[in-house]
Coordinates of C-alpha atoms and ligand atoms in Angstrom, one line a residue:
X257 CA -9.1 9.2 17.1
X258 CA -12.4 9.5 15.9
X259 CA -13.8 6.6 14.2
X260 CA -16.1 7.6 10.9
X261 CA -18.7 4.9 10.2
X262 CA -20.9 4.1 7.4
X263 CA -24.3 2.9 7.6
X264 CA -26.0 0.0 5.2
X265 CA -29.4 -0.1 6.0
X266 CA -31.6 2.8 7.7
X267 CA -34.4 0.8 8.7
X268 CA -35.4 0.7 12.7
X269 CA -32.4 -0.7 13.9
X270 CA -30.2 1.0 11.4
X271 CA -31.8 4.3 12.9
X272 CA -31.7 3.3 16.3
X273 CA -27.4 2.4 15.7
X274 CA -27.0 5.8 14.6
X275 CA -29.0 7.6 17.0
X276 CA -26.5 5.3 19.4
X277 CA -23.3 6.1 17.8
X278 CA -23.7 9.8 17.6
X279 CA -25.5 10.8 21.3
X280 CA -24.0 7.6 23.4
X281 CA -20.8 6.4 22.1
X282 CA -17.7 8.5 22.5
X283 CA -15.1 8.8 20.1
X284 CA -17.2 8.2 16.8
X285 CA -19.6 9.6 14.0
X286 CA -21.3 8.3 11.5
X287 CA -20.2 9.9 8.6
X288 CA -21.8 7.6 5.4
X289 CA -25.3 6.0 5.0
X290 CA -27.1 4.1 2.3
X291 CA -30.4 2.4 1.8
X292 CA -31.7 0.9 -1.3
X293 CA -35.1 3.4 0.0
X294 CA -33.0 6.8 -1.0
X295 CA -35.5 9.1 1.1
X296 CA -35.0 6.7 4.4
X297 CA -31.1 6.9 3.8
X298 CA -31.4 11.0 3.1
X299 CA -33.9 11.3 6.3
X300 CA -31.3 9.5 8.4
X301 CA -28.0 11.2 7.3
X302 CA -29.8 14.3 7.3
X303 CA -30.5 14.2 10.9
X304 CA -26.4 13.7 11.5
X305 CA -24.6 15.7 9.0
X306 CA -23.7 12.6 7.2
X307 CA -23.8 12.0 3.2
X308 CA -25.8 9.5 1.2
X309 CA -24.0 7.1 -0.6
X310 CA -25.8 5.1 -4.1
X311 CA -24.5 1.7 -3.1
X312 CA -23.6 0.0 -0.3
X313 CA -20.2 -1.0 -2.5
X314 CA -19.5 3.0 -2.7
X315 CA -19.9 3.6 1.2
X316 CA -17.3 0.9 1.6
X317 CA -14.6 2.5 -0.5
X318 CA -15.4 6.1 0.7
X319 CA -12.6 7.8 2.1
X320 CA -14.3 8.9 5.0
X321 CA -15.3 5.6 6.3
X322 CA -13.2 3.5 8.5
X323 CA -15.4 1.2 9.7
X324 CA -18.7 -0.7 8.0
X325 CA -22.2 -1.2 9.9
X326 CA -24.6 -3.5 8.4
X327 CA -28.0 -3.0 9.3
X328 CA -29.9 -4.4 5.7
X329 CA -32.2 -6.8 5.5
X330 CA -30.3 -10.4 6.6
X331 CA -30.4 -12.2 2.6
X332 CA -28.0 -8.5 2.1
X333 CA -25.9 -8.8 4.6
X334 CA -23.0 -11.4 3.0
X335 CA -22.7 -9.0 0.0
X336 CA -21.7 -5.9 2.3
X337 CA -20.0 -7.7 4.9
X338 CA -17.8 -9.0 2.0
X339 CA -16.9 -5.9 0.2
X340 CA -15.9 -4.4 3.7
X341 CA -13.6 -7.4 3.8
X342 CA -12.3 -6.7 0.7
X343 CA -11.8 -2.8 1.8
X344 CA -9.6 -3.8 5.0
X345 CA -12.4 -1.9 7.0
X346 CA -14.0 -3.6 10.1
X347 CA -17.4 -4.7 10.1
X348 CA -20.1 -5.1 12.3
X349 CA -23.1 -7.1 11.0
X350 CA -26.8 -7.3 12.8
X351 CA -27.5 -10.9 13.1
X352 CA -28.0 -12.8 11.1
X353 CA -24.1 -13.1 9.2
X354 CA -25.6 -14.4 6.5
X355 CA -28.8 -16.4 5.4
X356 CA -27.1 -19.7 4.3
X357 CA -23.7 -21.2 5.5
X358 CA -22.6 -21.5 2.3
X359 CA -22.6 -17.4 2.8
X360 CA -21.4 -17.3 6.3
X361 CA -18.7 -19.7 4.8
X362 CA -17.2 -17.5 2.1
X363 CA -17.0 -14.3 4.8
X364 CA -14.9 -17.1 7.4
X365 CA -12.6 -17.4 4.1
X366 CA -12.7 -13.9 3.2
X367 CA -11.7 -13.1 6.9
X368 CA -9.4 -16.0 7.0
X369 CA -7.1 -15.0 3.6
X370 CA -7.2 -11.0 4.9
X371 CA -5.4 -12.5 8.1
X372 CA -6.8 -10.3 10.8
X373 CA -10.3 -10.5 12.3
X374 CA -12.4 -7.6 10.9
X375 CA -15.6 -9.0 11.7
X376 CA -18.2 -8.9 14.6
X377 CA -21.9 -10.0 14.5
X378 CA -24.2 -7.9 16.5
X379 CA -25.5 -10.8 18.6
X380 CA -25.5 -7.8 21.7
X381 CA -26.9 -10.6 24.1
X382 CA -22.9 -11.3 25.2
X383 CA -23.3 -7.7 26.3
X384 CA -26.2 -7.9 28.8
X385 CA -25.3 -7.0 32.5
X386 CA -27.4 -10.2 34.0
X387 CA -25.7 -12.4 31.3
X388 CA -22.4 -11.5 32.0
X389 CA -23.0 -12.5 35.4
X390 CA -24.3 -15.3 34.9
X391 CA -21.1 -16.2 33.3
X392 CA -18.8 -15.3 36.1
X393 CA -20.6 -17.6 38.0
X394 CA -20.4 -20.9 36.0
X395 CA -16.6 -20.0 34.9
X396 CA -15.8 -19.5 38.5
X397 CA -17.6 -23.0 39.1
X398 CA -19.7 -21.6 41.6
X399 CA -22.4 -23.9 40.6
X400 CA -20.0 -26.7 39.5
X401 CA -20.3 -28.0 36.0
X402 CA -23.8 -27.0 34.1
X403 CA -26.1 -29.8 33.4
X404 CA -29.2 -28.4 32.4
X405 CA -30.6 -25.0 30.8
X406 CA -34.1 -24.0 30.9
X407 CA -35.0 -20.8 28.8
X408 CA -37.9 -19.1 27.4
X409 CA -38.4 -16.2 24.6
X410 CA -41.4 -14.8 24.7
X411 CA -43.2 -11.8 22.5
X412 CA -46.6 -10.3 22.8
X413 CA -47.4 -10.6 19.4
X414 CA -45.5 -10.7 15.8
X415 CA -46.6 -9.7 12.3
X416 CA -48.5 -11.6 10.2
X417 CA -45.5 -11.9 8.1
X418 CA -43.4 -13.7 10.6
X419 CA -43.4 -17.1 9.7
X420 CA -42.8 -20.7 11.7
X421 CA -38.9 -20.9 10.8
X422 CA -38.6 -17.3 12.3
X423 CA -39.0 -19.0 15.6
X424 CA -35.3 -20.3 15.1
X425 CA -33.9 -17.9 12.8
X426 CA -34.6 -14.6 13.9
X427 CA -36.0 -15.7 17.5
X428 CA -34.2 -18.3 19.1
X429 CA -30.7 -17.6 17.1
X430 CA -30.4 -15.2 20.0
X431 CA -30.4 -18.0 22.4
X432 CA -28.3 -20.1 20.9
X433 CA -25.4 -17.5 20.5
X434 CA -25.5 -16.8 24.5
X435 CA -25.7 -20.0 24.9
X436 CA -22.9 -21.3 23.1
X437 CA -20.9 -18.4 24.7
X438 CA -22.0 -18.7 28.2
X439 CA -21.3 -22.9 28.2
X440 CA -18.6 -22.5 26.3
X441 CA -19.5 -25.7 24.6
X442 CA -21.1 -26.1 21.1
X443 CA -24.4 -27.2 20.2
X444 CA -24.2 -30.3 18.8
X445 CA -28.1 -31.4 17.5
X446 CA -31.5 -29.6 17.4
X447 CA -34.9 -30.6 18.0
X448 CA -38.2 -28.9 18.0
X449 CA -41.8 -30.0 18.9
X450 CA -44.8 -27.9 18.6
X451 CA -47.4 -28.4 21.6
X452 CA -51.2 -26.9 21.1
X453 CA -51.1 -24.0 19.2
X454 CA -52.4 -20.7 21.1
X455 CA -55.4 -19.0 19.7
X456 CA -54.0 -15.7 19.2
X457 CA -51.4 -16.1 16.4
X458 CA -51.9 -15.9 12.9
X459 CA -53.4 -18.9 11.3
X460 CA -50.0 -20.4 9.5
X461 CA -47.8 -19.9 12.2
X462 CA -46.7 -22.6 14.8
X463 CA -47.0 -21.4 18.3
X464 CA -45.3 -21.6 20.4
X465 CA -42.7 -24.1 19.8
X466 CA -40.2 -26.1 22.1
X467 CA -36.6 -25.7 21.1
X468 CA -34.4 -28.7 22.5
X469 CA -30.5 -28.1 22.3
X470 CA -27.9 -31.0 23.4
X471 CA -24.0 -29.6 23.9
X472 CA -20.8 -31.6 23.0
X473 CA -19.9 -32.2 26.7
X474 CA -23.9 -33.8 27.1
X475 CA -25.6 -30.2 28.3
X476 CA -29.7 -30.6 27.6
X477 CA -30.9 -27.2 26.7
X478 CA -34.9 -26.5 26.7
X479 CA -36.2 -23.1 25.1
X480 CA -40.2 -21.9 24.8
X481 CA -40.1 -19.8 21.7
X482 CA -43.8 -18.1 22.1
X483 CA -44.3 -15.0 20.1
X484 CA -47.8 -14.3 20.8
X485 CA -47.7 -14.7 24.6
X486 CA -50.0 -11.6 24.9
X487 CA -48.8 -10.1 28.4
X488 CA -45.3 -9.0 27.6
X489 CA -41.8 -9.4 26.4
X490 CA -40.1 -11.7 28.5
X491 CA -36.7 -14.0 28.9
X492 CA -35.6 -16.6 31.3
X493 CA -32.4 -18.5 31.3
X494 CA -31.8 -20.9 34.6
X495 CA -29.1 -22.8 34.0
X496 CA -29.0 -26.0 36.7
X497 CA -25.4 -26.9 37.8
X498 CA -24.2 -29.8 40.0
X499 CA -24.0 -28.2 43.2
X500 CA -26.6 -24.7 42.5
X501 CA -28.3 -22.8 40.1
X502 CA -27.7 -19.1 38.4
X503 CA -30.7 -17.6 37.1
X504 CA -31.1 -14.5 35.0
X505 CA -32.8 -11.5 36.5
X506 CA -35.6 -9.8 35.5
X507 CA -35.1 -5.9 34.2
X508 CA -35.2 -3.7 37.0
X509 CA -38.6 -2.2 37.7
X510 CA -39.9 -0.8 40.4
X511 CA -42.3 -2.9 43.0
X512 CA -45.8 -1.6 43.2
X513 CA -48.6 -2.8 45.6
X514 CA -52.3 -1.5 44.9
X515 CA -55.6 -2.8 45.0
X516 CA -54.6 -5.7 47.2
X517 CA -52.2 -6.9 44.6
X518 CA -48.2 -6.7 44.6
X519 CA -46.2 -7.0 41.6
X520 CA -44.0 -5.5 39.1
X521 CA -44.6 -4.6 35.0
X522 CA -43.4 -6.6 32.6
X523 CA -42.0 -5.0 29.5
X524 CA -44.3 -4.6 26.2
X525 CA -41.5 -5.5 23.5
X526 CA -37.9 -6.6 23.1
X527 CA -36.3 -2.9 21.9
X528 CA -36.1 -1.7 25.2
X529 CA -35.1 -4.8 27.0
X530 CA -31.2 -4.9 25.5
X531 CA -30.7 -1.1 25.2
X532 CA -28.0 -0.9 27.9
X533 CA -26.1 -4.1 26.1
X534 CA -26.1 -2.6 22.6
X535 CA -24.9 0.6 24.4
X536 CA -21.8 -1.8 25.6
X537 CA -21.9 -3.9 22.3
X538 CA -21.4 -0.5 20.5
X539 CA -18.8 1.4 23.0
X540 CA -16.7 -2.0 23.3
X541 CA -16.7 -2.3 18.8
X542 CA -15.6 1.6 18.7
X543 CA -13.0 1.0 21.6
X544 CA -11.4 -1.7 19.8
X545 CA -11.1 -0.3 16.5
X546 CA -9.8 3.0 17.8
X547 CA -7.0 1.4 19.6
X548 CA -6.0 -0.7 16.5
X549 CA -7.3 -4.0 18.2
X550 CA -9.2 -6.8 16.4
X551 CA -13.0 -7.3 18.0
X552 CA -13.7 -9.2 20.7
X553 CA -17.1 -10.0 20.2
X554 CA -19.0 -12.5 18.6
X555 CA -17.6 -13.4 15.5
X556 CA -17.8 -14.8 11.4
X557 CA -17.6 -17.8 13.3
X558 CA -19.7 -17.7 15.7
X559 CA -22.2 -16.2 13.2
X560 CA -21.5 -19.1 10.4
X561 CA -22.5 -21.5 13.9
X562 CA -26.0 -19.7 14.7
X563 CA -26.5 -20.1 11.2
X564 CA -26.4 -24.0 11.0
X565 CA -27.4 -24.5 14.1
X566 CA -30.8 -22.4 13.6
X567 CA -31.0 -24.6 10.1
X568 CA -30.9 -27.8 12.1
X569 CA -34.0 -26.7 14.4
X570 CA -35.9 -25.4 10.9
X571 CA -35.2 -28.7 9.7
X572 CA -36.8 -30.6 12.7
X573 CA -39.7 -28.5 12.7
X574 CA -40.9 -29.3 9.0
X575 CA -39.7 -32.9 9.2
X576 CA -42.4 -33.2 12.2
X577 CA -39.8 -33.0 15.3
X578 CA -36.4 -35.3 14.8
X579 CA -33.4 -34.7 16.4
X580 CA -31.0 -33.3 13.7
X581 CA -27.9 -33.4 14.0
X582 CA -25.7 -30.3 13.2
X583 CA -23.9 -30.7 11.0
X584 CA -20.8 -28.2 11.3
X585 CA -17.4 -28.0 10.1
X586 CA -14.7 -28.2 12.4
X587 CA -13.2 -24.4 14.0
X588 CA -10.5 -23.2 12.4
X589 CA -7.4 -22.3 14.5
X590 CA -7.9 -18.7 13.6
X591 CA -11.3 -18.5 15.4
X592 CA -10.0 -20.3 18.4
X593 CA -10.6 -24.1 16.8
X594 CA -7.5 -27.1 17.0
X595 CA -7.9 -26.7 12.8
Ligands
LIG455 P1 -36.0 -2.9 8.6 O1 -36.8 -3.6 7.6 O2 -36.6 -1.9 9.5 O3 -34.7 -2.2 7.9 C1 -33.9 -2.8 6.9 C2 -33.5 -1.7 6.0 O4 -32.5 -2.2 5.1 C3 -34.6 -1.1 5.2 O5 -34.6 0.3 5.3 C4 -34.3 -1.5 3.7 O6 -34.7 -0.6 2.7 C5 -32.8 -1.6 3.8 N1 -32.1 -2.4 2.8 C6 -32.5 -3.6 2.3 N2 -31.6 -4.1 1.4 C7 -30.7 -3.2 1.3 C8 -29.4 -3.1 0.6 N3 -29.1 -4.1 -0.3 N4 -28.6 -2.0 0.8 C9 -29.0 -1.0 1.6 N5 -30.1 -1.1 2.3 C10 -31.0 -2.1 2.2 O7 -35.3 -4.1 9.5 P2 -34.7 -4.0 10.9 O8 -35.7 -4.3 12.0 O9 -33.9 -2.7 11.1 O10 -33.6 -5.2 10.8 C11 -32.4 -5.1 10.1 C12 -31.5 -6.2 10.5 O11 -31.2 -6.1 11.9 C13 -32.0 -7.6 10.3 O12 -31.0 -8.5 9.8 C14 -32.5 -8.0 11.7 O13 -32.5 -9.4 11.9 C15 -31.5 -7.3 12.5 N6 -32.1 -7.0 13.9 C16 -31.4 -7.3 15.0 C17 -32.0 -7.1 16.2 C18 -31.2 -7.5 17.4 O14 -31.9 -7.7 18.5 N7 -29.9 -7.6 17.4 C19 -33.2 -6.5 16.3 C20 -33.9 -6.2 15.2 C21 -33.3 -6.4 13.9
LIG456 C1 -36.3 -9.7 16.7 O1 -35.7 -9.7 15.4 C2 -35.2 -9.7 17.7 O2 -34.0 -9.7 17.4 C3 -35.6 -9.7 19.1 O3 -34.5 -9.6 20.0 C4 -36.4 -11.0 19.3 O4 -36.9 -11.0 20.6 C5 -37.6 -11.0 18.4 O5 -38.3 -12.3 18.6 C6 -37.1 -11.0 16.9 O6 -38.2 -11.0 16.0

């Protein structure tokens, strides 16, 4: 079986999805796109032999689409991921679900009152060789039970239009999906403090900024969000068991001495770093839906979570650095919960 998808949102990782489905995943085309910018959407069909749809709402119903991917701007996403719902079709949604949980709450009910799990959030993370590792070691309780994680996000630089709550919503929300996933524990409260600002951000931003997690079971979880760290793009996770440690590696690159120096590059931005995992993410989605299966990865819920967990670290910032509390509702049965 083939599987036909339709595309909401051509911008650069709308692009970079189709470019994936049609030369890396097997078993798939995409056969719909929209964009609210007509010439992107008719660029990017163009280049696949795919047709333009008006509305996102009219790619969903087309005959020719089985499955939905929503690659719009995040305050757009809840409105597409709901008419999918409302088509039967699977849907895969780039982080975030939704902007609010109020949002990320009606798609958990939509999903809910359809029955089946249609949904996955593209938090592609999960799919990342050196994570999964990491996993297999604490599950296997190699390093006994986790106690601490230590974890830094760093960017060269960001856009003047990046703003301070970007940290945790667009930064950090990766983070605290893995996170979640790999502990399998929730996060319970959220704090963040600013230290000295560097130089070389844009005046209103605040960077970089200390994320502090705590997990139901007690975990302490510190993040460095720093988007202007100048020399590269760069994450560490350790996390600190009872008995050892697992650490994430670094992207493979060569060793190179010279000039009495020995070292290896770093990478220059984040679209490179995860292009194997949203190879997996994407061949894993396509798998599942062929075969008639419901997703495996992340999903509404686990989206709806990220959501007011990243709220509870905004909140912290701009009330000057409590510890909030997050405040979630409790996991339905249906997405694994005792509810
Ligand atoms: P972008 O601005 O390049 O593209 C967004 C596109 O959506 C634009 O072409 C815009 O015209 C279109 N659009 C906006 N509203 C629309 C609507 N109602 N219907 C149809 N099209 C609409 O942004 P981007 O960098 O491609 O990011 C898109 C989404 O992907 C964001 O939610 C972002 O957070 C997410 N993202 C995820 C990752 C990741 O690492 N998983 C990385 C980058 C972006
Ligand atoms: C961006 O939106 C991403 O998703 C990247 O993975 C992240 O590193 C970057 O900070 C975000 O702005």
């Amino acid at each position: 079986m083939t599987v036909r998808v339709g595309v909401i949102g051509a911008g650069w990782i709308g692009q970079d999805h189709i470019r994936r489905l049609t030369d890396t995943v097997t078993a798939t085309e995409v056969t719909a796109v929209t964009d609210i910018d007509t010439a992107r959407a008719e660029e990017a069909a163009a280049r696949v032999g795919a047709r333009v749809h008006a509305s996102g709402a009219e790619l969903t119903a087309a005959d020719d689409v089985d499955a939905v991917l929503v690659t719009s701007w995040g305050p757009t996403h809840a409105e597409h991921v709901l008419s999918a719902i409302a088509a039967g079709k699977p849907v895969f949604c780039e982080k975030p679900l939704a902007t609010t949980p109020e949002d990320c709450l009606r798609i958990v009910e939509a999903e809910r009152a359809h029955g089946r799990r249609l949904v996955q959030v593209g938090f592609m993370r999960r799919y990342d060789v050196g994570y999964r590792q990491m996993k297999e070691v604490i599950t296997a309780g190699n390093i006994g039970d986790p106690l601490i994680v230590h974890c830094a996000h760093r960017n060269p630089t960001v856009p003047e239009s990046y703003t301070s709550r970007m940290a945790a919503q667009d930064t950090a929300v990766h983070e605290i999906d893995v996170l979640r996933w790999l502990l399998d524990d929730e996060i319970v409260s959220a704090q963040v403090i600013t230290p000295r600002a560097t130089a070389h951000r844009h005046e209103h931003l605040r960077d970089p900024q200390i994320m502090l997690f705590e997990t139901a079971s007690g975990i302490r979880i510190d993040l460095e969000v720093f988007v202007n760290c100048q020399y590269g793009y760069d994450i560490q996770c350790e996390t600190v068991g009872e008995r050892g440690l697992v650490r994430l590696p670094d992207p493979a690159a060569v060793a190179v001495r010279s000039e009495g120096v020995s070292g290896s590059a770093v990478l220059r931005d984040w679209k490179g770093r995860f292009a194997d995992a949203f190879d997996t993410e994407f061949r894993e989605w396509i798998a599942g839906i062929a075969a008639g299966e419901e997703p495996t990865g992340p999903s509404a819920w686990d989206g709806y979570a990220a959501t007011v967990i990243t709220d509870a670290a905004v909140q912290s910032l701009e009330s000057g650095g409590p510890v909030v509390t997050v405040d979630m509702k409790p996991r339905p049965a249906f997405y694994g919960g005792a509810e």
